[in-house]
PDB file of C-alpha atoms in Angstrom:
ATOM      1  CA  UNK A   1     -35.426  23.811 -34.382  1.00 95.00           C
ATOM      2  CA  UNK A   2     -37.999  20.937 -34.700  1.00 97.00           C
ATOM      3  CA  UNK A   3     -41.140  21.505 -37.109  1.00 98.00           C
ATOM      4  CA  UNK A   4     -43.694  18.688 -36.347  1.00 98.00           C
ATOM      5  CA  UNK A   5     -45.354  18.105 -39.896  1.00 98.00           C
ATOM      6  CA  UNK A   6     -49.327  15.926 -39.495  1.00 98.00           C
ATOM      7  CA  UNK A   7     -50.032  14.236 -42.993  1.00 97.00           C
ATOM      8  CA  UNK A   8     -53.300  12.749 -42.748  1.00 97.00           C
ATOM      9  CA  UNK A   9     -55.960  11.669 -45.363  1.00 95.00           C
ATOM     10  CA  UNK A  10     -58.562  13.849 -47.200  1.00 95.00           C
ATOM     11  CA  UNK A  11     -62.078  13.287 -45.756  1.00 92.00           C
ATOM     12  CA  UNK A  12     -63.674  11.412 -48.194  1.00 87.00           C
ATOM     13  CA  UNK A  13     -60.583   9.232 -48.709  1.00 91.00           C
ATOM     14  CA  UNK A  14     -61.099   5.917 -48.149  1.00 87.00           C
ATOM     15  CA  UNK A  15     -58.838   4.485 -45.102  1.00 90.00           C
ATOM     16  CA  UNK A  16     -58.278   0.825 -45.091  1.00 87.00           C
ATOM     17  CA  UNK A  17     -55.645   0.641 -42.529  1.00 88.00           C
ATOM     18  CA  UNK A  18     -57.996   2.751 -40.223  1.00 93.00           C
ATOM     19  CA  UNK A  19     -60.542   0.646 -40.893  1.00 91.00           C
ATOM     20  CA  UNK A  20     -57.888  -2.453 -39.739  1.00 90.00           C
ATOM     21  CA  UNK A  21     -56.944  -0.283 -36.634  1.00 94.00           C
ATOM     22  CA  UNK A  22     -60.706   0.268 -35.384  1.00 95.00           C
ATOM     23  CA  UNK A  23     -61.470  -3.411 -35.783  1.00 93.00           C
ATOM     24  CA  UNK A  24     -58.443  -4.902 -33.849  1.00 95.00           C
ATOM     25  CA  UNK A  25     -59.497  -1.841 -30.989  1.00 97.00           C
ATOM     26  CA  UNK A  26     -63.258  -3.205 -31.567  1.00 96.00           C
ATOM     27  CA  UNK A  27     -61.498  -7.002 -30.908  1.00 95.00           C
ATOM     28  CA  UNK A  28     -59.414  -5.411 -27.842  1.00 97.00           C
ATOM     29  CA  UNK A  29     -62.894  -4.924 -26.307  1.00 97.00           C
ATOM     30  CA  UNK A  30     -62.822  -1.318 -26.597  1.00 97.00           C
ATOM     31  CA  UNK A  31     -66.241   0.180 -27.451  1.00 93.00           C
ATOM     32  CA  UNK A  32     -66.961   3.832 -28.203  1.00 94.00           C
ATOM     33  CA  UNK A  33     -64.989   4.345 -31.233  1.00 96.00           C
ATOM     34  CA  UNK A  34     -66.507   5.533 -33.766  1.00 96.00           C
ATOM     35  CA  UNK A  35     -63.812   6.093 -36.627  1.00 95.00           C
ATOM     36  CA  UNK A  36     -60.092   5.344 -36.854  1.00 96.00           C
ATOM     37  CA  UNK A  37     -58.286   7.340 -39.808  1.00 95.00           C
ATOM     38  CA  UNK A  38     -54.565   6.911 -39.602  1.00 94.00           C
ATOM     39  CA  UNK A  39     -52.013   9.124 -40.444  1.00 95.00           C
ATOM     40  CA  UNK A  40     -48.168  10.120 -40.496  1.00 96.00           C
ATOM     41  CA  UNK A  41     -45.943  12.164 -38.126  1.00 97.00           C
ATOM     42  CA  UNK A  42     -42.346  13.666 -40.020  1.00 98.00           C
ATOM     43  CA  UNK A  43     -40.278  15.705 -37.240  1.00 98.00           C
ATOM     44  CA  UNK A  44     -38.209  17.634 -39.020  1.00 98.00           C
ATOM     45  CA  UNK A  45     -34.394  19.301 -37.633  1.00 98.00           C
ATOM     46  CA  UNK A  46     -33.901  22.546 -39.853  1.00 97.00           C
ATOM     47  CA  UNK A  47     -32.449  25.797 -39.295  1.00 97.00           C
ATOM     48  CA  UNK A  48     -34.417  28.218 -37.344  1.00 96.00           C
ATOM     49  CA  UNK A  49     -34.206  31.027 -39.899  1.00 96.00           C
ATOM     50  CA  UNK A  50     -36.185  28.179 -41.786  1.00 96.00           C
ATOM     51  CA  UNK A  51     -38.827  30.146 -44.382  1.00 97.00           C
ATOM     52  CA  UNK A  52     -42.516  29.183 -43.783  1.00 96.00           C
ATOM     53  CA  UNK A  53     -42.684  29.107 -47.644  1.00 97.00           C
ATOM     54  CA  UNK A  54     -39.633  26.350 -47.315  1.00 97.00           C
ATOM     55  CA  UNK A  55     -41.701  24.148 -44.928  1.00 98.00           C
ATOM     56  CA  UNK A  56     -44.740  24.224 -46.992  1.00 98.00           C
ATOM     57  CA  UNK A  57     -42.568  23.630 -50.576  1.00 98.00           C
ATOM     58  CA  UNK A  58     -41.355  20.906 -48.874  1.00 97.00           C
ATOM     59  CA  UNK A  59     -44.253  19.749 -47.697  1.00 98.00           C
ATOM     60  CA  UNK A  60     -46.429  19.849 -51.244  1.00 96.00           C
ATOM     61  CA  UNK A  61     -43.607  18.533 -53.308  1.00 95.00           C
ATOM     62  CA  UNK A  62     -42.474  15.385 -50.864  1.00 96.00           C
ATOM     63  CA  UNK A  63     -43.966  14.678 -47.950  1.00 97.00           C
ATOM     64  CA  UNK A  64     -47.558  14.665 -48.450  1.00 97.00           C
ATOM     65  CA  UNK A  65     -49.188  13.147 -51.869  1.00 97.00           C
ATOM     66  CA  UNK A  66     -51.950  16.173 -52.294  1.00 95.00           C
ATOM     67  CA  UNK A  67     -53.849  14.030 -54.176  1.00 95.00           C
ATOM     68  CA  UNK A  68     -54.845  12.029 -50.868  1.00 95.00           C
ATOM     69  CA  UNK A  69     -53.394  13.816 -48.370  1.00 97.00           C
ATOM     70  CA  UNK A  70     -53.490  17.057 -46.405  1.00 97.00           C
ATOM     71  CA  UNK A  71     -50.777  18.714 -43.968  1.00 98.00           C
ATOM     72  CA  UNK A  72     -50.394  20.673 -41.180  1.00 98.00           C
ATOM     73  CA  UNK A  73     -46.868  22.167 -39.975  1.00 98.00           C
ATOM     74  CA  UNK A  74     -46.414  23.293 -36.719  1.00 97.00           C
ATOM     75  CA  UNK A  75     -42.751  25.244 -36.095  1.00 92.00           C
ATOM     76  CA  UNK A  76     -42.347  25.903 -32.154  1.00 86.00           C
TER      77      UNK A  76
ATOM     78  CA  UNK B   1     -35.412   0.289 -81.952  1.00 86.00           C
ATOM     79  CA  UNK B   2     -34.415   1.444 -78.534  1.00 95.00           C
ATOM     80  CA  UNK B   3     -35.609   0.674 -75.462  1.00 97.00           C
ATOM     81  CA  UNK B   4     -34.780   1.140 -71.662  1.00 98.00           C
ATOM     82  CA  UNK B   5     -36.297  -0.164 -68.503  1.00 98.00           C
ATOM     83  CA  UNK B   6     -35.829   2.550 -65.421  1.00 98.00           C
ATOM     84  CA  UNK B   7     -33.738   0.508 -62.274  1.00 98.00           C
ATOM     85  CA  UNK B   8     -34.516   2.072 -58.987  1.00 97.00           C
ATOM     86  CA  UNK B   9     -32.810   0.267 -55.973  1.00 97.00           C
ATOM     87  CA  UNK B  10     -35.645  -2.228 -55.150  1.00 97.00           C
ATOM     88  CA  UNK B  11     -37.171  -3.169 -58.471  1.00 97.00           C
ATOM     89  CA  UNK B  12     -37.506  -6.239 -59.166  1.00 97.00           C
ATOM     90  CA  UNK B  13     -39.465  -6.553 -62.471  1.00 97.00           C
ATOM     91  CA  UNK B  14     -36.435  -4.779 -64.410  1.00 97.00           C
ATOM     92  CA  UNK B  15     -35.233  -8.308 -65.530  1.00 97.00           C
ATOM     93  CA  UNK B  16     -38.428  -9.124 -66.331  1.00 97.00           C
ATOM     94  CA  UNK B  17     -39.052  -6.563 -68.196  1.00 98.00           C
ATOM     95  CA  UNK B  18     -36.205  -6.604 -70.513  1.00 98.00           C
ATOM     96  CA  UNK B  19     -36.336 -10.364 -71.537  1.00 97.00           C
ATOM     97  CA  UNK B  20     -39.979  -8.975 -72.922  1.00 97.00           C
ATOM     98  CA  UNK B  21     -38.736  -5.674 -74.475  1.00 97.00           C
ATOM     99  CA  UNK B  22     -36.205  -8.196 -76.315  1.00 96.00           C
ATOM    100  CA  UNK B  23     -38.367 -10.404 -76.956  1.00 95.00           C
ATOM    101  CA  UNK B  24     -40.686  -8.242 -79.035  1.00 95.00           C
ATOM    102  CA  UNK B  25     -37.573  -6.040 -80.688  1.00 94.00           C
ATOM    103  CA  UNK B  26     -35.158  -8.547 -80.969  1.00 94.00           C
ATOM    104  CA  UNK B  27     -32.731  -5.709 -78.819  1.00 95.00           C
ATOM    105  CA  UNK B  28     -31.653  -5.686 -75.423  1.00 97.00           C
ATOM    106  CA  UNK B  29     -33.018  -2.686 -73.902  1.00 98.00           C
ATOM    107  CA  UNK B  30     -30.578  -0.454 -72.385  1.00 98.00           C
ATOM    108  CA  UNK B  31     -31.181  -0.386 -68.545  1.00 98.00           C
ATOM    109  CA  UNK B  32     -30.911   3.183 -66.826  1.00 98.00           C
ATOM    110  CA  UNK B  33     -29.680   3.541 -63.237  1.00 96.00           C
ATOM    111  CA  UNK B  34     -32.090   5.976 -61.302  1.00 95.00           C
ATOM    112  CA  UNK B  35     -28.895   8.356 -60.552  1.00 94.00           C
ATOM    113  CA  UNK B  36     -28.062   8.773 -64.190  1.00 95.00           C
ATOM    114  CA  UNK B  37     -29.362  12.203 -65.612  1.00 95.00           C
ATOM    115  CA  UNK B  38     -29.575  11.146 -69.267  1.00 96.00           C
ATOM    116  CA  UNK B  39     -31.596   8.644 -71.204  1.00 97.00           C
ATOM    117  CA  UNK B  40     -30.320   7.148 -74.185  1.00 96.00           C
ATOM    118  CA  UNK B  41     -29.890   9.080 -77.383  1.00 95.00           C
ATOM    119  CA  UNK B  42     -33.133   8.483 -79.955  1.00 95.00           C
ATOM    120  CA  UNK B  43     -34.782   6.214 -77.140  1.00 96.00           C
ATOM    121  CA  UNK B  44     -38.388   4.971 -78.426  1.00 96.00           C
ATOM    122  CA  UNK B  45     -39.526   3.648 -75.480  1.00 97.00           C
ATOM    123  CA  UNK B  46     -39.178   3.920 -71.872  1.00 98.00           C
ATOM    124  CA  UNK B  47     -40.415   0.648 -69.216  1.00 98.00           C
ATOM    125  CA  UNK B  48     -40.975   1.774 -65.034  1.00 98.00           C
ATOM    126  CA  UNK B  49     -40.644  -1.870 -63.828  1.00 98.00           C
ATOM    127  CA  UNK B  50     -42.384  -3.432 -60.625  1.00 98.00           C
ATOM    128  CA  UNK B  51     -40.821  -3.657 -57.914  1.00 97.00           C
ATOM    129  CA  UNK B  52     -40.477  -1.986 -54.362  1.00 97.00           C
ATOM    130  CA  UNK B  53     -38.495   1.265 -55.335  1.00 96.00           C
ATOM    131  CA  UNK B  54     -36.706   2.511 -52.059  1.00 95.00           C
ATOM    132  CA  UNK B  55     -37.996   0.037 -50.526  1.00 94.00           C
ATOM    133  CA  UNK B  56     -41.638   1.953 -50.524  1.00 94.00           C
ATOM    134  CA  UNK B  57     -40.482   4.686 -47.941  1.00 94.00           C
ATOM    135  CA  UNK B  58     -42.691   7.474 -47.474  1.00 95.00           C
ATOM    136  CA  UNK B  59     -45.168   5.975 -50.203  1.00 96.00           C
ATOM    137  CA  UNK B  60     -45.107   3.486 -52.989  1.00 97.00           C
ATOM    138  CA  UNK B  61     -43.263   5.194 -55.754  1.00 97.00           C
ATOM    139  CA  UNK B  62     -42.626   8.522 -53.715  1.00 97.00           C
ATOM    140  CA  UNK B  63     -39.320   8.893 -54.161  1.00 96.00           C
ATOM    141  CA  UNK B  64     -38.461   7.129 -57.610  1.00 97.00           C
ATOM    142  CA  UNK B  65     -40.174   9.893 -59.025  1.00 97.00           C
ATOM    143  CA  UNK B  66     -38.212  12.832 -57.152  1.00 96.00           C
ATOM    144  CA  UNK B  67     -35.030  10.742 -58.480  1.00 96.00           C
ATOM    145  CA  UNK B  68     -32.359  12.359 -60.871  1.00 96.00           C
ATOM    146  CA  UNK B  69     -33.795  10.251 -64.020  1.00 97.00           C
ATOM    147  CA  UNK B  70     -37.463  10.796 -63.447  1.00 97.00           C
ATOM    148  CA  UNK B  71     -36.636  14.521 -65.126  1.00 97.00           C
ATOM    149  CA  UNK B  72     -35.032  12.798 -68.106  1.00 98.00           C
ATOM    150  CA  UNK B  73     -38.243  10.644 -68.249  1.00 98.00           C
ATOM    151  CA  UNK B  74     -40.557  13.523 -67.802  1.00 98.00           C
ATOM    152  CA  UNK B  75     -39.473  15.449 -70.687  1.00 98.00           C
ATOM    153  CA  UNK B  76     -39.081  12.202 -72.703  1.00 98.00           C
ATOM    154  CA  UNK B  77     -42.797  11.639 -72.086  1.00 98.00           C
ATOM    155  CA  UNK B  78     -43.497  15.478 -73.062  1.00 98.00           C
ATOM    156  CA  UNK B  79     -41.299  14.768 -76.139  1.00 97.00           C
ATOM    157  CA  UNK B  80     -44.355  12.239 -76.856  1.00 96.00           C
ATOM    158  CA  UNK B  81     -41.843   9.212 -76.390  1.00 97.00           C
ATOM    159  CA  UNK B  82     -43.861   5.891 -74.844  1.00 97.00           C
ATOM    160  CA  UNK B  83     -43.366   5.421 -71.492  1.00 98.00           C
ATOM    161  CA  UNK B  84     -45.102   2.362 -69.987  1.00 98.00           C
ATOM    162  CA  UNK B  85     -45.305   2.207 -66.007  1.00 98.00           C
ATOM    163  CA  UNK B  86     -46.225  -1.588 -64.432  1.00 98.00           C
ATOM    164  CA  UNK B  87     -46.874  -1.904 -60.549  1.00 98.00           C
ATOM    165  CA  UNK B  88     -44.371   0.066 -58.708  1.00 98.00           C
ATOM    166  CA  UNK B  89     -43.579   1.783 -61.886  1.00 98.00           C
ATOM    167  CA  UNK B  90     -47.695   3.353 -62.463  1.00 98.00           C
ATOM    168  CA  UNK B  91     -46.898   4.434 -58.497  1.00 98.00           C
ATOM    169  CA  UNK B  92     -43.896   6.502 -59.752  1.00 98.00           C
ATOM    170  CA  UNK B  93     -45.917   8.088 -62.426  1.00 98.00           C
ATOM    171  CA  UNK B  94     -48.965   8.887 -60.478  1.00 98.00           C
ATOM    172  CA  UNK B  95     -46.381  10.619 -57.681  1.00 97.00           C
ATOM    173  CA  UNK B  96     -44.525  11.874 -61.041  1.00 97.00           C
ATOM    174  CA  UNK B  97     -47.797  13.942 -61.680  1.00 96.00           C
ATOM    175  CA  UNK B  98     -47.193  11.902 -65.220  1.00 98.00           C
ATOM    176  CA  UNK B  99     -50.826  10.481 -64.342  1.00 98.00           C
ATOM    177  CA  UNK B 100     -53.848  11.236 -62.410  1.00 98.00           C
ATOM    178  CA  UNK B 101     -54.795   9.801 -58.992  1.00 97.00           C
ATOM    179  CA  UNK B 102     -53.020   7.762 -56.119  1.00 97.00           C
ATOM    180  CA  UNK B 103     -52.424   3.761 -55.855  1.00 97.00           C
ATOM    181  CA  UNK B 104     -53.184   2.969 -51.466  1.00 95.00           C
ATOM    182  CA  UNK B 105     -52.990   0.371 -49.888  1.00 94.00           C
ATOM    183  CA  UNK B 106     -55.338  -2.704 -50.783  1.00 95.00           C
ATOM    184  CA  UNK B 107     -59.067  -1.962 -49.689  1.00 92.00           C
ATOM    185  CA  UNK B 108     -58.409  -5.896 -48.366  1.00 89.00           C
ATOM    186  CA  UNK B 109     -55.141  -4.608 -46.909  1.00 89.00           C
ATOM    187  CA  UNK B 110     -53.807  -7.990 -47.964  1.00 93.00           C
ATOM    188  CA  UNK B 111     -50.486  -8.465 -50.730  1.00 96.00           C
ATOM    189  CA  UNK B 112     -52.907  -9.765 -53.640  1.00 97.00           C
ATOM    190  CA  UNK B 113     -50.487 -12.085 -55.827  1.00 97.00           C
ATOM    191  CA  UNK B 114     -52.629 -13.881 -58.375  1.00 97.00           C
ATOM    192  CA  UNK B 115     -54.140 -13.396 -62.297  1.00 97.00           C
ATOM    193  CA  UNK B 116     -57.033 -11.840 -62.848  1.00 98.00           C
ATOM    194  CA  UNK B 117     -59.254 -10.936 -65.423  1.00 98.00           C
ATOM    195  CA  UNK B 118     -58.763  -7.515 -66.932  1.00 98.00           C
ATOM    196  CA  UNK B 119     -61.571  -5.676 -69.523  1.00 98.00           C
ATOM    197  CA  UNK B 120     -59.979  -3.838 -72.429  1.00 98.00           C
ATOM    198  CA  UNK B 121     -61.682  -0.527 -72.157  1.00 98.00           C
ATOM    199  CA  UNK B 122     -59.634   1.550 -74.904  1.00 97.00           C
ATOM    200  CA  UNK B 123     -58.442  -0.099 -77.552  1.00 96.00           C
ATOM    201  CA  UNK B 124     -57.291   2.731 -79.526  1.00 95.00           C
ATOM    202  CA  UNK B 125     -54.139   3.720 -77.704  1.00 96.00           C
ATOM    203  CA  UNK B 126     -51.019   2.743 -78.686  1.00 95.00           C
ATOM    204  CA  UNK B 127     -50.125   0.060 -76.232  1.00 97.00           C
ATOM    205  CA  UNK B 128     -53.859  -1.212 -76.862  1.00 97.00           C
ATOM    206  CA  UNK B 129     -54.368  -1.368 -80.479  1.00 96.00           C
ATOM    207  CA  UNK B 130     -53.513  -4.698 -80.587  1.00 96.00           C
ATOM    208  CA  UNK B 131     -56.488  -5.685 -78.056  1.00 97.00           C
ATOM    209  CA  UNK B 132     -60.374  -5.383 -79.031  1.00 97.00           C
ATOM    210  CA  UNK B 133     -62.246  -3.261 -76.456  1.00 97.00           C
ATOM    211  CA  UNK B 134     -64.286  -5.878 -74.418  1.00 97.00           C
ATOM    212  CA  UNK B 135     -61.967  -7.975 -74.394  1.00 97.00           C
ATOM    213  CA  UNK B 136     -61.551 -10.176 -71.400  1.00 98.00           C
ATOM    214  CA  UNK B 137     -56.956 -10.620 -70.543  1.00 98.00           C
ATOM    215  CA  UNK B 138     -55.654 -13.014 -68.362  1.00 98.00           C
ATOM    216  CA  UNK B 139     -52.888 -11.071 -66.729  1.00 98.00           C
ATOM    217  CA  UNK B 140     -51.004 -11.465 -62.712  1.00 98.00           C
ATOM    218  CA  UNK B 141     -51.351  -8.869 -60.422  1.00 98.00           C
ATOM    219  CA  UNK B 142     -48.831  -9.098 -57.697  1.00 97.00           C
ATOM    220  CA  UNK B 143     -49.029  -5.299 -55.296  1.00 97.00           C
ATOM    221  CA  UNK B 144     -50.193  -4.148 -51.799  1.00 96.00           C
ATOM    222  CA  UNK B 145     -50.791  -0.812 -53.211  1.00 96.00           C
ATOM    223  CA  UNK B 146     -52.996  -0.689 -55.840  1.00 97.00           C
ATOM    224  CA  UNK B 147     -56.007   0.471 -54.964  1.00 97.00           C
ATOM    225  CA  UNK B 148     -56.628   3.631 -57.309  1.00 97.00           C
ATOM    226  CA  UNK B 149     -57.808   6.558 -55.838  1.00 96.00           C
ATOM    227  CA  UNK B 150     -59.034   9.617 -57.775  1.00 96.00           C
ATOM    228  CA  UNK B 151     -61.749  12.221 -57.042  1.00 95.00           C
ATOM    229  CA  UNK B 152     -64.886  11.937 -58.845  1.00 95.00           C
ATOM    230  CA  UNK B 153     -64.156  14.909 -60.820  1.00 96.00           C
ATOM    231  CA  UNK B 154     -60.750  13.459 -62.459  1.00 97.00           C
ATOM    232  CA  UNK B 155     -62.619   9.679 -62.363  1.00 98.00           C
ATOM    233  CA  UNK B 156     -65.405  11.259 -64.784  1.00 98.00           C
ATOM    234  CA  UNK B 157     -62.393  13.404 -66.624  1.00 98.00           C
ATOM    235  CA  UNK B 158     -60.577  10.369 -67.475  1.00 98.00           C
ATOM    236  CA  UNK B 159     -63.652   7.796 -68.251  1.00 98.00           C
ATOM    237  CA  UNK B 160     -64.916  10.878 -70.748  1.00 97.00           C
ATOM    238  CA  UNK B 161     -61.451  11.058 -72.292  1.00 97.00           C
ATOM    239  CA  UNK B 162     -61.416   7.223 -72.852  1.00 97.00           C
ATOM    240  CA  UNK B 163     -58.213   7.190 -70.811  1.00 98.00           C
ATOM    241  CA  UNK B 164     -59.291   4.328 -68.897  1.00 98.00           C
ATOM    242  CA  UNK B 165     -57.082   1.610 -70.573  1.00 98.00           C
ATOM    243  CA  UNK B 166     -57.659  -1.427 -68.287  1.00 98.00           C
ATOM    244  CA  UNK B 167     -60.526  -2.027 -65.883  1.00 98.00           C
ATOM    245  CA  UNK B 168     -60.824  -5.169 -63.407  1.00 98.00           C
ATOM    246  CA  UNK B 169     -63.128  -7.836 -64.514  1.00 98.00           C
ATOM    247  CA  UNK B 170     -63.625  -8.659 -60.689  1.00 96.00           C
ATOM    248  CA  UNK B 171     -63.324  -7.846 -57.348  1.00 94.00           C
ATOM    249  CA  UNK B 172     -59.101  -7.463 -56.727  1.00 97.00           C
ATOM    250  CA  UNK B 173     -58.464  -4.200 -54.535  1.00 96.00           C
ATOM    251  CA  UNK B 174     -60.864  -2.079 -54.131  1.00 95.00           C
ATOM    252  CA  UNK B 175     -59.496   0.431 -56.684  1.00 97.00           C
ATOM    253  CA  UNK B 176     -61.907   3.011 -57.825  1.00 97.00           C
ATOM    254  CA  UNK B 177     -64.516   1.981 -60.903  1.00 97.00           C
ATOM    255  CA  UNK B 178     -62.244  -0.866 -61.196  1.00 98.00           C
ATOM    256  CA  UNK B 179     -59.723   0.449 -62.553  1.00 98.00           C
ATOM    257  CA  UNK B 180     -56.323  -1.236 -63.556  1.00 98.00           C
ATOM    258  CA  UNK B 181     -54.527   0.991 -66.131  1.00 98.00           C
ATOM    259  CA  UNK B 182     -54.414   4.645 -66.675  1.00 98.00           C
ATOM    260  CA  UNK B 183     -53.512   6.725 -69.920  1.00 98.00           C
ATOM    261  CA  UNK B 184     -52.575   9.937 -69.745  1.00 98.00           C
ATOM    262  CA  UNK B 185     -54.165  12.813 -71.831  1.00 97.00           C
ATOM    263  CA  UNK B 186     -51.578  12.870 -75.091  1.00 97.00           C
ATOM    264  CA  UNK B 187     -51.998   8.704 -74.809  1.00 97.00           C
ATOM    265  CA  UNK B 188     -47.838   8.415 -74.522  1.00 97.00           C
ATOM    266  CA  UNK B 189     -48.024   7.125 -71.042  1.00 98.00           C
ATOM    267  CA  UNK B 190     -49.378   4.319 -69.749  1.00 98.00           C
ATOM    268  CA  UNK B 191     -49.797   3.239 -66.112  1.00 98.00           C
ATOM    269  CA  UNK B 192     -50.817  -0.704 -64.769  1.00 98.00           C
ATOM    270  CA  UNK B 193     -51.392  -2.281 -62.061  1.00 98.00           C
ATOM    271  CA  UNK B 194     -51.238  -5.953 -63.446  1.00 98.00           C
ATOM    272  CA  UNK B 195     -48.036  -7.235 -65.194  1.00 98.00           C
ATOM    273  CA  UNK B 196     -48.353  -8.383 -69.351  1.00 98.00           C
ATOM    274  CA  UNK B 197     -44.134  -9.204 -68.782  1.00 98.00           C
ATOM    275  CA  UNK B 198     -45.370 -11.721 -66.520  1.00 97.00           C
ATOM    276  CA  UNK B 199     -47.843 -13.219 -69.648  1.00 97.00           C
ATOM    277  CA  UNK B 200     -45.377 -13.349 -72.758  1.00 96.00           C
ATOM    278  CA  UNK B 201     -44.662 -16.975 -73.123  1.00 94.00           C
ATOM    279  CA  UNK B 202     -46.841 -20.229 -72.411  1.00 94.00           C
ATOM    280  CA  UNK B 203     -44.683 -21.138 -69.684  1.00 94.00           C
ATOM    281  CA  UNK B 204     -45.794 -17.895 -67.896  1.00 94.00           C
ATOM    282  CA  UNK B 205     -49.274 -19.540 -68.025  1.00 92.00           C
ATOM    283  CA  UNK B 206     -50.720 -16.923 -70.834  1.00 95.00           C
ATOM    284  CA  UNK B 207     -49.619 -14.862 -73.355  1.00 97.00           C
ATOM    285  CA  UNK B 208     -52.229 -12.117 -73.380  1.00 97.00           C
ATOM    286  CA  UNK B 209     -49.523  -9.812 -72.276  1.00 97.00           C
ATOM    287  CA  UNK B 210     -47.941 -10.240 -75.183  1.00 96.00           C
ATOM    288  CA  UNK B 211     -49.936  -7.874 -77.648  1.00 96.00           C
ATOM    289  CA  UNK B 212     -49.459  -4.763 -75.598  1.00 97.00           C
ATOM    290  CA  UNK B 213     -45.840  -5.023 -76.129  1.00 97.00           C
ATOM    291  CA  UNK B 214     -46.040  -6.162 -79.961  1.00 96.00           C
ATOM    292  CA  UNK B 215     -48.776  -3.443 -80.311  1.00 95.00           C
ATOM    293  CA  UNK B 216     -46.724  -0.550 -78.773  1.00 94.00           C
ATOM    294  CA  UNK B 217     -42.979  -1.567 -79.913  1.00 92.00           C
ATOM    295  CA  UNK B 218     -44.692  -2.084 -83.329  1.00 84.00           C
ATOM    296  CA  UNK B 219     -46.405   1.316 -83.912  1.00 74.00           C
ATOM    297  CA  UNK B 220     -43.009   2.364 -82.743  1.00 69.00           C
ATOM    298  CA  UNK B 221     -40.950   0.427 -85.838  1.00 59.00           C
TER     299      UNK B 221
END
């Protein structure tokens, strides 16, 4: 089974490679945007008998810094 | 006097490091492989070198501090033992939990390599006694990642506890209140941006490195 986990940054945290990312679209010509945060995309192959408590352990403890970053896990 | 610099795959201050843990204590330090378990028996003081630990996959320091010795080095630390954390190594601790915050990526989002000036904020702690607070160092900074992040809550926690060791005398990254070196709440850990290994001898360009070592390694004695 593949769980699609979304780490992204906490509003209020301050995005510098967003920031880089909205001014090279700005220098592409294309107007409109109004913010760029940036993010991270882990696809995960586990076993489908998988615990929800499991995904989010794994989550907290590795693959997001909570400090910074929030997650989202989405199992199929 | 025992000493022993942390080697992840990827550091690259370890050498560094040792030449100015001997330096000061006249003793090699012993250097730890990140798969061993165990530090050494009686160890006084444990170095987190810079470097680019696992080659920064995932984040800056993430998984040096989910490796087999960071377990040895967390109950050293709650043993009260010094553990002093430059660059890459203050990313392990902050992902260690060991200190407060996050170190991102550059506000500048450029590799900064140069010295800068750094104000002594706390000169009470044990790698800082040797400093007077004020105090204006000459040390290099050489990181992509070391712009600290912390919410205003923990920012005003630490700056009330005087755990603020270092703070940038100028513009460098973008960190938070400018701030280049963390303590953590017993004052046993230490975490740094800039490197004082790289300021030991004249030939380095400075010394002002120098103290921290001979301040810490000397309470230690």
């Amino acid at each position: 089974m593949k769980v699609n986990v979304y780490v992204t940054l906490k509003p209020g945290v301050l995005d510098p490679q967003g920031k880089a990312i909205h001014h090279a679209l700005e220098g592409l010509g294309f107007e409109g945007v109004s913010d760029v945060r940036a993010g991270r995309f882990i696809e995960l192959d586990v076993a489908d008998t998988i615990s929800d408590a499991d995904l989010d352990a794994m989550c907290a403890k590795l693959l997001a810094n909570t400090v910074i970053e929030n997650y989202r896990i989405e199992r199929p | 006097m025992k000493t022993a610099v942390i080697v992840f795959p990827g550091s690259n201050c370890d050498r560094d490091m040792a030449v100015a843990l001997e330096q000061v204590t006249g003793r090699a330090p012993s250097m730890v492989w990140h798969r061993d378990t165990d530090l050494p028996d009686g160890v006084d003081f444990i170095a987190l070198p810079g470097g680019f630990s696992y080659g920064d996959y995932l984040r800056s320091g993430a998984m040096a501090a989910r490796s087999p010795i960071l377990q040895a080095v967390t109950a050293a630390a709650a043993r009260g033992v010094p553990v002093l954390g430059v660059c890459n190594g203050f990313q392990v601790l902050t992902e260690a939990q060991l200190l407060p915050g996050a170190l991102m990526r550059n506000a500048g989002l450029n590799f900064i390599c140069r010295t800068v000036g750094l104000t002594v904020e706390n000169d009470r702690s044990l790698f800082t006694s040797a400093y007077q607070a004020g105090e204006t160092l000459n040390i290099p900074v050489a990181h992509h990642d070391g712009n600290f992040f912390a919410d205003s809550d923990t920012l005003d926690r630490i700056e009330g506890e005087g755990r603020v060791a270092f703070r940038y005398a100028e513009t460098v990254n973008g960190s938070a209140r400018n701030i280049a070196g963390v303590l953590n709440e017993a004052g046993n850990v230490l975490g740094m941006m800039p490197h004082p290994e790289r300021a030991i001898d004249v030939a380095h360009g400075g010394t002002d490195g120098l103290r921290l070592f001979e301040a810490a390694l000397r309470v230690l004695a």
